Tab-separated table of C-alpha atoms in Angstrom:
chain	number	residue	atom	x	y	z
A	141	UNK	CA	0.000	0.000	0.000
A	142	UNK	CA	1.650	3.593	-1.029
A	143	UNK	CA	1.946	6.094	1.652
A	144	UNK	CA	1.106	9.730	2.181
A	145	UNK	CA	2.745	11.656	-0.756
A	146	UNK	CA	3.324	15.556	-0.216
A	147	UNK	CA	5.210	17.160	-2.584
A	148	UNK	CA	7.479	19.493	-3.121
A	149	UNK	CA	9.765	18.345	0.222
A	150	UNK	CA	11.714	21.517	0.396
A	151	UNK	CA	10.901	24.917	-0.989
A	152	UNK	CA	12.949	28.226	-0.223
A	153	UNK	CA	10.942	31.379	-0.597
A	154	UNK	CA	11.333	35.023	0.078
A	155	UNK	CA	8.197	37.236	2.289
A	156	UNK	CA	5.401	38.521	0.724
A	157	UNK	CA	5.824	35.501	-2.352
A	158	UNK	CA	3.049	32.461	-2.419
A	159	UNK	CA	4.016	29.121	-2.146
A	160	UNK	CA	1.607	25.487	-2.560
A	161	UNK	CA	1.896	22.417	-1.465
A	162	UNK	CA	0.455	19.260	-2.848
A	163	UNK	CA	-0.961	16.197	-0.891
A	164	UNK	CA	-1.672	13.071	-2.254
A	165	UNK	CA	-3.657	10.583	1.332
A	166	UNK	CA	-3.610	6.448	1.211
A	167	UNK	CA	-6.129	5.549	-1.585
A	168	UNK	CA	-9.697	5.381	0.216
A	169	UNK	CA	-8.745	7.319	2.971
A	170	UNK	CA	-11.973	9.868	3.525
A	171	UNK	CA	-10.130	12.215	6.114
A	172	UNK	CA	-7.343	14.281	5.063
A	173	UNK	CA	-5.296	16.712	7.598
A	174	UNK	CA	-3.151	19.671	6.926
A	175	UNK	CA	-0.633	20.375	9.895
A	176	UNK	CA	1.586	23.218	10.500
A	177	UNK	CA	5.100	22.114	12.260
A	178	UNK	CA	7.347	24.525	13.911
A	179	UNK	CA	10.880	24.040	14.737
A	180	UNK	CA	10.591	22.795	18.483
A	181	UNK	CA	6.879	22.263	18.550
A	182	UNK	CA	4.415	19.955	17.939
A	183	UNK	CA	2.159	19.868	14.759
A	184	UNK	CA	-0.893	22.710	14.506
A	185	UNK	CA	-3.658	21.705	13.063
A	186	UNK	CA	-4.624	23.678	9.806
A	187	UNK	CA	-7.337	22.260	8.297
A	188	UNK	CA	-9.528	18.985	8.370
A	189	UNK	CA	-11.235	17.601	5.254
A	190	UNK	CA	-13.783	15.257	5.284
A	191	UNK	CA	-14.177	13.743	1.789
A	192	UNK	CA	-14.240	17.238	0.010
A	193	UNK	CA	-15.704	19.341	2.931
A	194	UNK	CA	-14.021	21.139	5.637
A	195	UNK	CA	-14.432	19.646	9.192
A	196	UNK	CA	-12.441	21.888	10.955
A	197	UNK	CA	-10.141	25.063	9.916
A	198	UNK	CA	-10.479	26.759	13.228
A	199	UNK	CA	-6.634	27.482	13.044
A	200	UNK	CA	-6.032	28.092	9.573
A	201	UNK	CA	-4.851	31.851	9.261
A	202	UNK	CA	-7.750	32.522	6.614
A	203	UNK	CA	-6.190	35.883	5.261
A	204	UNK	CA	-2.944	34.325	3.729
A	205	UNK	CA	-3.676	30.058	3.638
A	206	UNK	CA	-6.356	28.732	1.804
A	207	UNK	CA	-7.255	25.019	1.443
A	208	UNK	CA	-8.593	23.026	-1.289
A	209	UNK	CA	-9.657	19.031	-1.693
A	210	UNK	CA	-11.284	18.922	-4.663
A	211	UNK	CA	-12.953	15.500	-5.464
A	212	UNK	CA	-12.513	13.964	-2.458
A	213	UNK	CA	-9.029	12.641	-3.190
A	214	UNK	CA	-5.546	15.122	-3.336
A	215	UNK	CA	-5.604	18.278	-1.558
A	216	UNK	CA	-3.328	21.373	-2.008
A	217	UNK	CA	-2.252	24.265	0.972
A	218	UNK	CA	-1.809	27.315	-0.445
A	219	UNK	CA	0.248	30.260	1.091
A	220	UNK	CA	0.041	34.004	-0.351
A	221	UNK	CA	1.630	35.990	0.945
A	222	UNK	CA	4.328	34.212	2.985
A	223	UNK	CA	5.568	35.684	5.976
A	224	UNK	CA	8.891	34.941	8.004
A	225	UNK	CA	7.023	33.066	10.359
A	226	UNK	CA	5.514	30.276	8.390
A	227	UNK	CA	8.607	29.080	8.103
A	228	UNK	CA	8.141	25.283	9.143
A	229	UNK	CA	7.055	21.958	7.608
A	230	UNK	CA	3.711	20.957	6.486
A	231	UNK	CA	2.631	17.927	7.287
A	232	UNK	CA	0.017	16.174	5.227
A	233	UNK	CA	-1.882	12.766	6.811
A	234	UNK	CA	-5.106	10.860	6.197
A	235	UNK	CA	-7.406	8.437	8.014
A	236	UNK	CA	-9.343	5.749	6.740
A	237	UNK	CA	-12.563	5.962	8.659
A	238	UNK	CA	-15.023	9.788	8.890
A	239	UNK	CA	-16.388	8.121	12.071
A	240	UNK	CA	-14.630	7.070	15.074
A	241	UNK	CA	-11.860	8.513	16.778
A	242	UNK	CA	-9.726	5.185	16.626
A	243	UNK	CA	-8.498	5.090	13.578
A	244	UNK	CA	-4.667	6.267	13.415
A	245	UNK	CA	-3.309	9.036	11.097
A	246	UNK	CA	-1.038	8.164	8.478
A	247	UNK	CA	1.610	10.813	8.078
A	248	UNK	CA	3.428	11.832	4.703
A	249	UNK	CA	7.095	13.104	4.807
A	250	UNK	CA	6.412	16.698	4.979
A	251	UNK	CA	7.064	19.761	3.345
A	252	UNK	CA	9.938	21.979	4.979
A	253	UNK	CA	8.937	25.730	3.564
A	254	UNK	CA	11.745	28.219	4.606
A	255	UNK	CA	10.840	31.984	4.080
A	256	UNK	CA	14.074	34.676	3.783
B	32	UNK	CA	-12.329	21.399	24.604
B	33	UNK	CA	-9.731	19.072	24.479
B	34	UNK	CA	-5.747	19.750	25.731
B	35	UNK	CA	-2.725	17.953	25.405
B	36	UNK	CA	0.292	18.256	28.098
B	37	UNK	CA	3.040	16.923	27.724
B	38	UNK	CA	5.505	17.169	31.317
B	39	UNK	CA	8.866	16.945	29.996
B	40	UNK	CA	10.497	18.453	26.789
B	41	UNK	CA	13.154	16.070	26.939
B	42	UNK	CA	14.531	12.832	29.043
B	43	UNK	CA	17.574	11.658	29.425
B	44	UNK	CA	18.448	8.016	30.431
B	45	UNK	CA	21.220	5.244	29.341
B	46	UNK	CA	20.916	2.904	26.913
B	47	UNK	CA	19.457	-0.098	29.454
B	48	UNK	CA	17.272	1.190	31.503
B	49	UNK	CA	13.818	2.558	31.782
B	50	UNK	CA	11.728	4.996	30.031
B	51	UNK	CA	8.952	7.207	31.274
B	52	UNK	CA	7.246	10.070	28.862
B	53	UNK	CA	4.628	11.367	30.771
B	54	UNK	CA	1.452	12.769	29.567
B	55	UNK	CA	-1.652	14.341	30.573
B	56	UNK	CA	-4.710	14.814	28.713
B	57	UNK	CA	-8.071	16.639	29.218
B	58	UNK	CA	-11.269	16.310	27.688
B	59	UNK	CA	-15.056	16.316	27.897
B	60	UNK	CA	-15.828	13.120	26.575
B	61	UNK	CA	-14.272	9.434	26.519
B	62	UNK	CA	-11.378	10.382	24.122
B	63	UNK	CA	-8.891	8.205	22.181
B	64	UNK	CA	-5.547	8.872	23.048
B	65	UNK	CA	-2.545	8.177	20.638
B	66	UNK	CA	1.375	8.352	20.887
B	67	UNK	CA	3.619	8.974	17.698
B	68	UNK	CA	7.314	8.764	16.877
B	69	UNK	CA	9.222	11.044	14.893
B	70	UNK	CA	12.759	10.136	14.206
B	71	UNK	CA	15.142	12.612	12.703
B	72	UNK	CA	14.011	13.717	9.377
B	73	UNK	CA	11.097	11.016	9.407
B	74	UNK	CA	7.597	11.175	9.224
B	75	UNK	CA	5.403	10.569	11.935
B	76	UNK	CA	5.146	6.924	13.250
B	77	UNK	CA	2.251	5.473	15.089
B	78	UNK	CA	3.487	3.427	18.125
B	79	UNK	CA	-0.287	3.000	19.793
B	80	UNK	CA	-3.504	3.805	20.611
B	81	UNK	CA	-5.769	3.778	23.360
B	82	UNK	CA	-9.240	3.373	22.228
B	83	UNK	CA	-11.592	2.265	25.532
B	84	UNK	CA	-10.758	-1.459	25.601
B	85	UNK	CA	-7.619	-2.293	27.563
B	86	UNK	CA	-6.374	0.534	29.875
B	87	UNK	CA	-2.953	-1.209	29.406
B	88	UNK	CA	-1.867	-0.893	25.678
B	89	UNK	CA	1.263	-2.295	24.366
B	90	UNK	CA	2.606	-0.866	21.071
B	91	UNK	CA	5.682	-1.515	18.924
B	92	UNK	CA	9.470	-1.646	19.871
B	93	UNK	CA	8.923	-2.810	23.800
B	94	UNK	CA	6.475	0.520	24.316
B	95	UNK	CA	3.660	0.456	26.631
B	96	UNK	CA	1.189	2.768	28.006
B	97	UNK	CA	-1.573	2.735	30.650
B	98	UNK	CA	-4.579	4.654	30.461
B	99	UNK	CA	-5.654	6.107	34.088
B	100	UNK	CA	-9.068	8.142	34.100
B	101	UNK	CA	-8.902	9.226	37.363
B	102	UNK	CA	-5.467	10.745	36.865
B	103	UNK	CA	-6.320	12.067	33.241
B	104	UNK	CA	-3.050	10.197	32.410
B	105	UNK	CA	-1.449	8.573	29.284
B	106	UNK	CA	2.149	7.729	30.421
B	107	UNK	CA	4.985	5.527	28.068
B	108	UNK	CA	6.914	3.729	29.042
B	109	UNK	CA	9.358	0.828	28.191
B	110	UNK	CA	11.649	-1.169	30.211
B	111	UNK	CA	14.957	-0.938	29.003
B	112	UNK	CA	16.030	1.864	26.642
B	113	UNK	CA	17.649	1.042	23.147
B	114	UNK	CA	20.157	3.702	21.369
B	115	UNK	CA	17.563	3.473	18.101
B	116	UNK	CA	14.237	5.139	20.300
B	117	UNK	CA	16.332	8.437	20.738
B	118	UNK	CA	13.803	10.491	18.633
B	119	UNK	CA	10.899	12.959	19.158
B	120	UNK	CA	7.589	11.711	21.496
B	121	UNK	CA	4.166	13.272	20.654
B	122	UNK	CA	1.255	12.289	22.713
B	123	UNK	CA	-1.870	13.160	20.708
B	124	UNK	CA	-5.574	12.882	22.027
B	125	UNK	CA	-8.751	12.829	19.673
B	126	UNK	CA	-12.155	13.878	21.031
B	127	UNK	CA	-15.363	14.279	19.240
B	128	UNK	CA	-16.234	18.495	19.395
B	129	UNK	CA	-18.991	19.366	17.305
B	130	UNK	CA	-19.807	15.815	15.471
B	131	UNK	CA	-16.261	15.381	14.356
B	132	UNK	CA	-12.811	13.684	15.683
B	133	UNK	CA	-10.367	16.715	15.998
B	134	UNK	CA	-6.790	15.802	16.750
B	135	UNK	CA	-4.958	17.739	19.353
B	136	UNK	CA	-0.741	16.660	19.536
B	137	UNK	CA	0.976	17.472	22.462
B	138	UNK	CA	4.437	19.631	22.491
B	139	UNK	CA	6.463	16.915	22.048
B	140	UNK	CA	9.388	15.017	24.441
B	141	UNK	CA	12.275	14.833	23.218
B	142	UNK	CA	14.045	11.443	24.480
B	143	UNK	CA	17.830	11.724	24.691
B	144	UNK	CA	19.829	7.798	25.364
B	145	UNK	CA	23.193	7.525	26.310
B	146	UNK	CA	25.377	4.654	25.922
């Protein structure tokens, strides 16, 4: 079975550019999560997709990221404009089940995004 | 809502002997409570879950971890540390707000092993 697949896994940009991030989840998996991974810290939530509509996005900053899953399947993060501190890597994962909180997360690589 | 705490940002012990990561967790609800491995420049590794069967859950490599209500407690442990677990701990815990499972991840631990 292929893994999470994020792509690209390391981008350098400068402030004020945009940036995106692709996420490809486990084949079948329904839930799809967007995490935000600072140096030192533990992954933020972003964003929580259930097939193709938002769960949860409580803690995505709504004036610069945006969030897409269009059919259900990949997903892309978009930044615009980047700031210094969103320098970090974006972590992509997916879950099998919509119900039930049992069912692990299945993490992809990551995407380390440094901003100059 | 839910919360994640994590005690320690990082233990230290010798290759040998035991290992304690201690978490604590609150929620409103009966929540299922995960812990995940990161090794350097890995992804995220599941190494169990507490789901409301066993209060003692044993998970890959040697880990273990006991689920205790009335202390709102999700400690690891394992009995004799190996050089290979040095790597980042995140305890995670997964409630249903609103209709929906929303993941909340702890700080992290970050577990140090001597030789």
């Amino acid at each position: 079975e292929a893994g999470v697949a994020q792509s690209p896994r390391y981008k350098i940009i400068e402030k004020r550019q945009s940036v995106a991030f692709w996420c490809n989840p486990i084949s079948g998996h329904a839930t799809l999560y967007w995490y935000q991974q600072i140096l030192g810290q533990g992954p933020k939530l972003l964003i929580q997709f259930q097939n193709n509509g938002v769960v949860d996005d409580s803690q995505l900053p709504k004036d610069r990221f945006s969030a897409e899953r269009l059919k259900g399947v990949d997903s892309t993060l978009k930044i615009q404009p980047a700031k210094l501190e969103d320098s970090a890597v974006y972590l992509c994962a997916s879950r099998e089940r919509t119900s039930g909180g049992s069912y692990e997360q299945y993490f992809g690589p990551g995407t380390r995004l440094t901003v100059t | 809502a839910q919360s994640v705490t994590q005690l320690d940002s990082h233990v230290s012990v010798s290759e040998g002997t035991p290992v304690l990561l201690r978490c604590n967790y609150s929620s409103s609800y009966s929540p299922s409570l995960f812990w995940y491995v990161q090794h350097p420049n890995k992804g995220l590794q599941l190494l169990l879950k507490y789901t409301s069967a066993a209060t003692l859950v044993k998970g890959i490599n040697g880990f273990e971890a006991e689920f205790k209500k009335s202390e709102t407690s999700f400690h690891l442990t394992k009995p004799s540390a190996h050089m290979s677990d040095a790597a980042e701990y995140f305890c995670v815990v997964s409630d249903k707000e609103g209709g929906s499972y929303i993941p909340t991840f702890g700080r992290g631990t970050s577990l140090i092993v001597h030789p």
